[in-house]
Short mmCIF file of C-alpha atoms and ligand atoms in Angstrom, two decimals:
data_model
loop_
_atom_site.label_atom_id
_atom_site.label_comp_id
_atom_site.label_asym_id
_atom_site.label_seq_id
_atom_site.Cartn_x
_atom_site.Cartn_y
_atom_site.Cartn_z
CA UNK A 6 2.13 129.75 69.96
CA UNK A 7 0.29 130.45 73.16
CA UNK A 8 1.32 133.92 73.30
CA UNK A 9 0.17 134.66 69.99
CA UNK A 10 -3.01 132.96 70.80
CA UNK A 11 -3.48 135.40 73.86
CA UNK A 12 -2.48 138.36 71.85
CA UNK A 13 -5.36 137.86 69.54
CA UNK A 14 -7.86 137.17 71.93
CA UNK A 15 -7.29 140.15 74.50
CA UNK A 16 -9.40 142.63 73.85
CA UNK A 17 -7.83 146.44 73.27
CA UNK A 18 -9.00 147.47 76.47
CA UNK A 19 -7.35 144.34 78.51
CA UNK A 20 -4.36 144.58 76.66
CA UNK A 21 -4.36 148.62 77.93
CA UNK A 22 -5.23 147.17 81.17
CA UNK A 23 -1.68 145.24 81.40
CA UNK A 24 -0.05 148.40 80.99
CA UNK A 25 -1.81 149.48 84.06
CA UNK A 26 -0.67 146.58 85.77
CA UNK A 27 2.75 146.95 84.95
CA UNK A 28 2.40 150.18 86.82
CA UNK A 29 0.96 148.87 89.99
CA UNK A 30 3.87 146.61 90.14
CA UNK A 31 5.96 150.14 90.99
CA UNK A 32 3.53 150.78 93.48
CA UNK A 33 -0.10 152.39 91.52
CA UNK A 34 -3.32 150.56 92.73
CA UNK A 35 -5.70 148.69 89.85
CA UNK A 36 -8.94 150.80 90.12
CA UNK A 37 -12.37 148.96 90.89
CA UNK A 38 -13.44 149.86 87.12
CA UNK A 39 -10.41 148.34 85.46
CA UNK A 40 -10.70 145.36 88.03
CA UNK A 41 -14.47 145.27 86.92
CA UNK A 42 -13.22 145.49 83.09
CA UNK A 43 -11.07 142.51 83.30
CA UNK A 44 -13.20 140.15 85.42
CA UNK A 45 -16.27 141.02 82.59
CA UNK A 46 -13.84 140.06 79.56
CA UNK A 47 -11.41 137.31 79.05
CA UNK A 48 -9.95 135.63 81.60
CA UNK A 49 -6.39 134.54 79.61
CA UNK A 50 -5.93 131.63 82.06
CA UNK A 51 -9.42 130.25 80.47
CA UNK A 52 -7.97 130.43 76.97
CA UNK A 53 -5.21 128.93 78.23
CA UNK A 54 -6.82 125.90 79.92
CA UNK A 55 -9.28 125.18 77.01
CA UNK A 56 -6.69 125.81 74.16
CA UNK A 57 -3.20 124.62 75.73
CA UNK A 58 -4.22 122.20 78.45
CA UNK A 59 -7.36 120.85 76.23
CA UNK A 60 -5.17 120.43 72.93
CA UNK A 61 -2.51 118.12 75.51
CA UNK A 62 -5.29 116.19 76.61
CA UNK A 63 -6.15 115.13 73.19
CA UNK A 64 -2.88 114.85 71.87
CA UNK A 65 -1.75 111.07 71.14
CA UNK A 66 1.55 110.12 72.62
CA UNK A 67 4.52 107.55 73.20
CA UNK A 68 4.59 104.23 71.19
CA UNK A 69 1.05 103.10 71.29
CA UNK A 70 -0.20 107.15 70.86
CA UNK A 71 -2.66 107.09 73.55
CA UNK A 72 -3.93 110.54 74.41
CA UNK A 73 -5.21 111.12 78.21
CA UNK A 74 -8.69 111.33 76.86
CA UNK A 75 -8.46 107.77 74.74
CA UNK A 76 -8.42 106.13 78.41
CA UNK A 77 -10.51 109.00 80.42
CA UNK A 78 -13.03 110.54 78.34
CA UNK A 79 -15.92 107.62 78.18
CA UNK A 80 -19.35 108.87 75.89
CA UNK A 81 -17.81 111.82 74.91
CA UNK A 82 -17.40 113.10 78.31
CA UNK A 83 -14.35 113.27 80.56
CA UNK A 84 -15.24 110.46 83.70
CA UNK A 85 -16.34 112.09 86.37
CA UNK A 86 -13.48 111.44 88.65
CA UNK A 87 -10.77 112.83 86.58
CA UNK A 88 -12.78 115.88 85.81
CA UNK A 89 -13.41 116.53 89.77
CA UNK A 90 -9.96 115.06 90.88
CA UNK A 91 -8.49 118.70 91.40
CA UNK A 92 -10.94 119.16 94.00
CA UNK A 93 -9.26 116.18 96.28
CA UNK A 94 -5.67 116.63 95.57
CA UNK A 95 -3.18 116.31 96.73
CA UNK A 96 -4.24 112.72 98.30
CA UNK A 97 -2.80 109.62 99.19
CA UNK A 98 -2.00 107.58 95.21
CA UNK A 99 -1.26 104.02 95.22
CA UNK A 100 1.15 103.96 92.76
CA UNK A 101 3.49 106.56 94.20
CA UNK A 102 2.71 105.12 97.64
CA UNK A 103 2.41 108.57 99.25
CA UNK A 104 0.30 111.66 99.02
CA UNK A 105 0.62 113.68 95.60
CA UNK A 106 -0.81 116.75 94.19
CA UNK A 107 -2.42 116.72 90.44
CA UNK A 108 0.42 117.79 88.56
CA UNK A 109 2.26 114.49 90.19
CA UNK A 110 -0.67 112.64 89.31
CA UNK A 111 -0.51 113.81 85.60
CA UNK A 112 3.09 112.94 85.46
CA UNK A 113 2.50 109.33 87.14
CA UNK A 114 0.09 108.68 84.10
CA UNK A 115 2.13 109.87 81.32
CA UNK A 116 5.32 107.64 82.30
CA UNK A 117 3.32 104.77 83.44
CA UNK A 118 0.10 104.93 80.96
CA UNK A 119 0.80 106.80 77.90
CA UNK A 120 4.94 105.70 78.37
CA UNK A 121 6.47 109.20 77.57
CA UNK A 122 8.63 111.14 80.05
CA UNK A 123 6.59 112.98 81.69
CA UNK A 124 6.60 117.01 81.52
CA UNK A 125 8.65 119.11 84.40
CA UNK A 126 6.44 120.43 87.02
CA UNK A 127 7.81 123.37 85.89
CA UNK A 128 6.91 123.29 82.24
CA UNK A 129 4.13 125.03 80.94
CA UNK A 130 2.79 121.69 79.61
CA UNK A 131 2.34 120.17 83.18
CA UNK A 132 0.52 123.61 83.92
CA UNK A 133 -1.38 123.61 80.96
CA UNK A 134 -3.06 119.98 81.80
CA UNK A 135 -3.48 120.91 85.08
CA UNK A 136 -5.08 124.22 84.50
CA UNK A 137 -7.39 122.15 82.15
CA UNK A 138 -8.22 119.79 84.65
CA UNK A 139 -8.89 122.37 87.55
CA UNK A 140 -10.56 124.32 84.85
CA UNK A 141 -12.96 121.09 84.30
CA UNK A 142 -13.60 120.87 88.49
CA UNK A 143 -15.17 124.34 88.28
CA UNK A 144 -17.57 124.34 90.66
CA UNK A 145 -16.66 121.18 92.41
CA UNK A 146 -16.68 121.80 96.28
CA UNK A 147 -12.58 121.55 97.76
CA UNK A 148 -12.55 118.26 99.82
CA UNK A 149 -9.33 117.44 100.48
CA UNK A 150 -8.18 114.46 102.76
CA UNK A 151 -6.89 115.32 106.24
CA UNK A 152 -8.34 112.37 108.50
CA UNK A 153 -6.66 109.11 106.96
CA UNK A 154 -3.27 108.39 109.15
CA UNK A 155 -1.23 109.74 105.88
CA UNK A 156 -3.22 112.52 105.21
CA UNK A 157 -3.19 113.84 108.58
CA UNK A 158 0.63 113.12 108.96
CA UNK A 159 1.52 115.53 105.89
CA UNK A 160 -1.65 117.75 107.46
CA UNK A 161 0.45 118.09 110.24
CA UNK A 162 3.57 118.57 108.63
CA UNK A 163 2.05 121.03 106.32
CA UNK A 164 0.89 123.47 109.39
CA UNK A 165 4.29 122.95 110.65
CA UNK A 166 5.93 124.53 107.72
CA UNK A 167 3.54 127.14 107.68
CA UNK A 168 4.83 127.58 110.77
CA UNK A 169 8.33 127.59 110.50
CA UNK A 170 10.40 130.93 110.16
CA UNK A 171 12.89 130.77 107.29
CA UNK A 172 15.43 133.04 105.84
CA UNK A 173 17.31 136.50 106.56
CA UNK A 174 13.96 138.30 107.78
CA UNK A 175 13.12 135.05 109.53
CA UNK A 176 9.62 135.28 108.39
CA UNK A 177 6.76 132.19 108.24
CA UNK A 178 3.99 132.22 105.93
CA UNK A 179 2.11 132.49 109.46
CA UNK A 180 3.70 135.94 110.32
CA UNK A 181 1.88 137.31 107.47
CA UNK A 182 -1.16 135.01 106.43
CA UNK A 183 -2.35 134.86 110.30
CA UNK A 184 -0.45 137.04 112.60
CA UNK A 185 -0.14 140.30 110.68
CA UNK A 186 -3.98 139.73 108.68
CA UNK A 187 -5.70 143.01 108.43
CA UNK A 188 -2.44 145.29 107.89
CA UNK A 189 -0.76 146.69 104.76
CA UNK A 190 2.24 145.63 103.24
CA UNK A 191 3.91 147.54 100.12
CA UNK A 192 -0.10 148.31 99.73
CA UNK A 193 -1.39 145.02 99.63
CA UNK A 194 -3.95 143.53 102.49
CA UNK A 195 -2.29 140.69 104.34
CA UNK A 196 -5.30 138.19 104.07
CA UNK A 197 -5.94 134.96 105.66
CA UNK A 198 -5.64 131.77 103.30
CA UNK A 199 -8.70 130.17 104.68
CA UNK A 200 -12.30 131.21 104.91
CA UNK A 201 -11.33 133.85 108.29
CA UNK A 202 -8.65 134.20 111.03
CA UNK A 203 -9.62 136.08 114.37
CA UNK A 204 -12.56 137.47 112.61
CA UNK A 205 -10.56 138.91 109.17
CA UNK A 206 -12.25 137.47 106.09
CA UNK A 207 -10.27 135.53 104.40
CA UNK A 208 -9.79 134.41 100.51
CA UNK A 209 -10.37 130.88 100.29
CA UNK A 210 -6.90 131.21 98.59
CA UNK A 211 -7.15 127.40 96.86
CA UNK A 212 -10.60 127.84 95.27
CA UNK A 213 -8.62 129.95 92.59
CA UNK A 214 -5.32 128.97 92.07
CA UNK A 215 -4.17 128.06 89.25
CA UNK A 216 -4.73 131.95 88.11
CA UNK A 217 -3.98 133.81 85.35
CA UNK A 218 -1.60 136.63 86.90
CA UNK A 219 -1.31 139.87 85.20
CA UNK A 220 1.98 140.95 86.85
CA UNK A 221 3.65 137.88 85.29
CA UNK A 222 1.66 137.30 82.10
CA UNK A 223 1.07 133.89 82.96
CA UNK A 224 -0.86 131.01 84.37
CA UNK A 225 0.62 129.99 88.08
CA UNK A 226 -0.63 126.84 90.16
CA UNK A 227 -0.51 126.88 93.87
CA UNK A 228 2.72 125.52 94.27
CA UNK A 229 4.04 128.55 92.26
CA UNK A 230 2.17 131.35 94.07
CA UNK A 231 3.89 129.52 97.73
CA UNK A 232 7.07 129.87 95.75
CA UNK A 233 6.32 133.92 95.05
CA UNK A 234 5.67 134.27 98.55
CA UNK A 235 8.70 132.64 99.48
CA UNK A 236 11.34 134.98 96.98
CA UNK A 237 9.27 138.00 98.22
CA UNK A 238 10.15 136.95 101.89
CA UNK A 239 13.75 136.31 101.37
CA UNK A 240 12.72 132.52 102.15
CA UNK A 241 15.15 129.94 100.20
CA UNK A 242 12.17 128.92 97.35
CA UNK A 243 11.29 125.32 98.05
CA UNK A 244 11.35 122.91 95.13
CA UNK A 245 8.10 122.08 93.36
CA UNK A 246 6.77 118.72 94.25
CA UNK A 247 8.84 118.10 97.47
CA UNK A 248 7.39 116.62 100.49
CA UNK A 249 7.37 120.04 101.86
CA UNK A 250 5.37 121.89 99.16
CA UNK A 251 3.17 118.99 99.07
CA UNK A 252 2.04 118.90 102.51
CA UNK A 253 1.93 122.64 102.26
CA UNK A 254 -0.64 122.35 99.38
CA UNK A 255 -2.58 120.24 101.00
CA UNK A 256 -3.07 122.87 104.33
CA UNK A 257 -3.22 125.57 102.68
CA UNK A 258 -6.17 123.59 100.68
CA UNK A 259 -8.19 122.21 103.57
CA UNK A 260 -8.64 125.72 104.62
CA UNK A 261 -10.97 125.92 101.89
CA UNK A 262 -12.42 122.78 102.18
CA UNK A 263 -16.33 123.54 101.06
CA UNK A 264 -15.35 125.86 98.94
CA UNK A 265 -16.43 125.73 95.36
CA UNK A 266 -13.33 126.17 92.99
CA UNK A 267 -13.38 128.74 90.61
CA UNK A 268 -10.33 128.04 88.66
CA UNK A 269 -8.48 128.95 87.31
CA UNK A 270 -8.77 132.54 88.72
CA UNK A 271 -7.66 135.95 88.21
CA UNK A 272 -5.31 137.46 90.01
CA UNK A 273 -2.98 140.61 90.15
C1 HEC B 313 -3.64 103.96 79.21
C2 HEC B 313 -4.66 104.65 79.97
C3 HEC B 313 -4.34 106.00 80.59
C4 HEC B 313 -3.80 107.11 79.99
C5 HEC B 313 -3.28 107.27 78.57
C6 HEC B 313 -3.86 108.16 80.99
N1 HEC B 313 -4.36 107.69 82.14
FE1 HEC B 313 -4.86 108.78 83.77
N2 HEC B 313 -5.35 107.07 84.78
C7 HEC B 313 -5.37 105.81 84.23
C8 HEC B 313 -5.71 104.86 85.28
C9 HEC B 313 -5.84 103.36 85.10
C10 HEC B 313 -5.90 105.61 86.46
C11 HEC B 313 -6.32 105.10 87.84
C12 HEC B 313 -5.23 104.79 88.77
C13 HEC B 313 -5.88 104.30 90.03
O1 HEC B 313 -6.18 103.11 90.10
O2 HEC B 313 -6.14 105.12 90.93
C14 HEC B 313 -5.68 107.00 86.10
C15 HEC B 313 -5.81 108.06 86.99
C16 HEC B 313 -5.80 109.38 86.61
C17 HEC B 313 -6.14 110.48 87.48
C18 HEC B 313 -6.55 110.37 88.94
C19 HEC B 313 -8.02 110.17 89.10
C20 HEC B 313 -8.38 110.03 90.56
O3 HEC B 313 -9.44 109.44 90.81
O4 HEC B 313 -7.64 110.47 91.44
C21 HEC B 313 -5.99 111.62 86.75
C22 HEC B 313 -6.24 113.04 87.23
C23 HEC B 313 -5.54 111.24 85.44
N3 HEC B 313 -5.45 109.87 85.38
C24 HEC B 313 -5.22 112.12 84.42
C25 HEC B 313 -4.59 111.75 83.23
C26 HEC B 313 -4.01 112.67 82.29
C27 HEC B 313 -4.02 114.19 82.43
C28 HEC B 313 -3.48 111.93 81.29
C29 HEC B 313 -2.69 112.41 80.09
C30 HEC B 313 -1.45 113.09 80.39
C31 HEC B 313 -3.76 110.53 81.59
N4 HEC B 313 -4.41 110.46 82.78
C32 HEC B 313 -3.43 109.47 80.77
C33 HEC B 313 -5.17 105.50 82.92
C34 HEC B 313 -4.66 106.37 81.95
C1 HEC B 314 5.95 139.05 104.05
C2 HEC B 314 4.58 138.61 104.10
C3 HEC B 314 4.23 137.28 103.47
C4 HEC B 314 4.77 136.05 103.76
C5 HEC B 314 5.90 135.71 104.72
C6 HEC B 314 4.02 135.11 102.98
N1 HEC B 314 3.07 135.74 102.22
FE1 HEC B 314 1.71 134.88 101.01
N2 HEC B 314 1.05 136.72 100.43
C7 HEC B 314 1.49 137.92 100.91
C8 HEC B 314 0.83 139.00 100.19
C9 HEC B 314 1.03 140.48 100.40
C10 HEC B 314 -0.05 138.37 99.25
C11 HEC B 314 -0.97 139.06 98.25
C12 HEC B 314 -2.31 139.26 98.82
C13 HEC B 314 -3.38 138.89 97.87
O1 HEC B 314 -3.13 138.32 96.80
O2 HEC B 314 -4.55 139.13 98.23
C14 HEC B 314 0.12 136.95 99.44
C15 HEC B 314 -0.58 136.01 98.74
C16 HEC B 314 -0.54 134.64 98.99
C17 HEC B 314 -1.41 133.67 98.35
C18 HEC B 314 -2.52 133.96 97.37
C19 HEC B 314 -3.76 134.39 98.11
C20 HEC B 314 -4.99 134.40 97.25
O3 HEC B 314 -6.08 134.49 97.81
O4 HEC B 314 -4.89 134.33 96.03
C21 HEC B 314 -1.06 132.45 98.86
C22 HEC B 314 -1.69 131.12 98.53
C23 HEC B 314 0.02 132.67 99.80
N3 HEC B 314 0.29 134.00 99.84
C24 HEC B 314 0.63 131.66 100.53
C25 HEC B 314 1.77 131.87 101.31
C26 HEC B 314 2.54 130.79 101.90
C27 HEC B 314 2.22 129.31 101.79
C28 HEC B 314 3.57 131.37 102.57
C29 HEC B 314 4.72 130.70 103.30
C30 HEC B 314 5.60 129.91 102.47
C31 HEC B 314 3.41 132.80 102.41
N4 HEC B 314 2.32 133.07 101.64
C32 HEC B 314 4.25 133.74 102.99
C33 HEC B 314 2.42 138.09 101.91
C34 HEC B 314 3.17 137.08 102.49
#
């Protein structure tokens, strides 16, 4: 359904321009024009958000078929503070007593609220609402949590992860987001996650995740792209959701706290 979708929306020349891509993943570079080609047309993760995510948010469910928007949309608009919540996840949430990112939040209101079990955070469902709701947070200036006791504890235990070297090449995300910034690898710019580190500009990295990726065809939230990083690095992939990831969302986010988010975003 949503591929079909895609396919009819893509114009010729960005559906040329995957084939391109497919060839940068063995190792050619996207030229400025074709980069300048896709960021003028479609952005797929858009579609995506408006038709997938926006169709869930409407769609009636469990026994008393409540949709999210018969509780959150209030004059025909979505209430502010669900359509700005991506900006301030993941936070501390009363009813899971801890700190959670949006897709947990999501999930927390379809068992509880709308009494359904909720979607896997791996299903493109959960993706699809939470692409929508980043998608409605456009704009919205990143201000994530870091000075309340629980927010600074997984703060803390967020940078320490970042930290910590994993796996066969014993490699930490800092190795390569801080330590190695400014060098190559397999012909891609090791950039900081923040706004800079040591003076290398850095990409804000949370103001545009979710993305639409064109080496996988597919929308990816934050959680996901940490998880890329981790197969690429030989790291054992940590589970969406867990403490860990968590905590690691919310770092990697306060690095781009006053950022405006652009999401969801385009990326190779
Ligand atoms: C029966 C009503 C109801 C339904 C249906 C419902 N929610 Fe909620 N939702 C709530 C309530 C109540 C809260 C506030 C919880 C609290 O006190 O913080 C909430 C909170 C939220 C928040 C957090 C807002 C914030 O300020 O942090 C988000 C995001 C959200 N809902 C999204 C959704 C989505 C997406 C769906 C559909 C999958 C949905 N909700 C379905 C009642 C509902
Ligand atoms: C072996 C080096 C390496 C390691 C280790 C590594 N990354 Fe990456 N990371 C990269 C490269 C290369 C990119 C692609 C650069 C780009 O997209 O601009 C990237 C991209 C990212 C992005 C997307 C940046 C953006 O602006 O869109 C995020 C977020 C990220 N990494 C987080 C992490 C986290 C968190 C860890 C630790 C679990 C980690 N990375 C470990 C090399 C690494």
């Amino acid at each position: 359904m949503k591929k079909k979708l895609l396919a009819g929306l893509l114009s010729a020349a960005a559906a040329a321009l995957f084939i391109n891509v497919n060839a940068e993943e063995a190792g050619q570079a996207i030229s400025e024009e074709d980069w300048k080609l896709y960021e003028e047309g479609i952005n797929p993760g858009e579609v995506f958000a408006e038709e997938v995510g926006g169709s869930l948010f409407e769609k009636p469910m469990g026994p008393k078929k409540l949709s999210c928007a018969s509780c959150h949309v209030k004059d025909g608009d979505v209430e502010d503070r669900v359509a700005t919540a991506a900006a301030y996840y993941p936070k501390y949430d009363k009813d899971a007593k801890t700190v959670i990112n949006l897709e947990q939040r999501i999930q927390i209101c379809q068992s509880k609220h709308q009494k359904v079990k909720p979607f896997s955070l791996k299903s493109e469902e959960n993706t699809a609402l939470t692409t929508y709701l980043y998608y409605l947070a456009q704009g919205t200036k990143i201000n994530v949590d870091t000075t309340s006791p629980i927010a600074k504890k997984f703060h803390d235990y967020g940078r320490y992860v970042f930290t910590l070297k994993r796996g066969k090449r014993n490699l930490s995300c800092q190795v390569c987001h801080e330590f190695a910034v400014g060098k190559v690898l397999r012909m891609q710019w090791l950039k900081p996650l923040g706004f800079e580190y040591n003076g290398v500009k850095g990409t804000t990295a949370a103001d545009h995740w979710p993305a639409f990726r064109m080496t996988k065809n597919k929308v990816q939230t934050l959680q996901q792209r940490f998880q890329g990083c981790m197969k690429q690095s030989k790291q054992k992939v940590l589970p969406l959701g867990s403490e860990e990831m968590v905590a690691l969302e919310l770092y990697v986010k306060a690095l781009s706290n006053g950022a405006e988010l652009k999401t969801p975003g385009l990326r190779r």
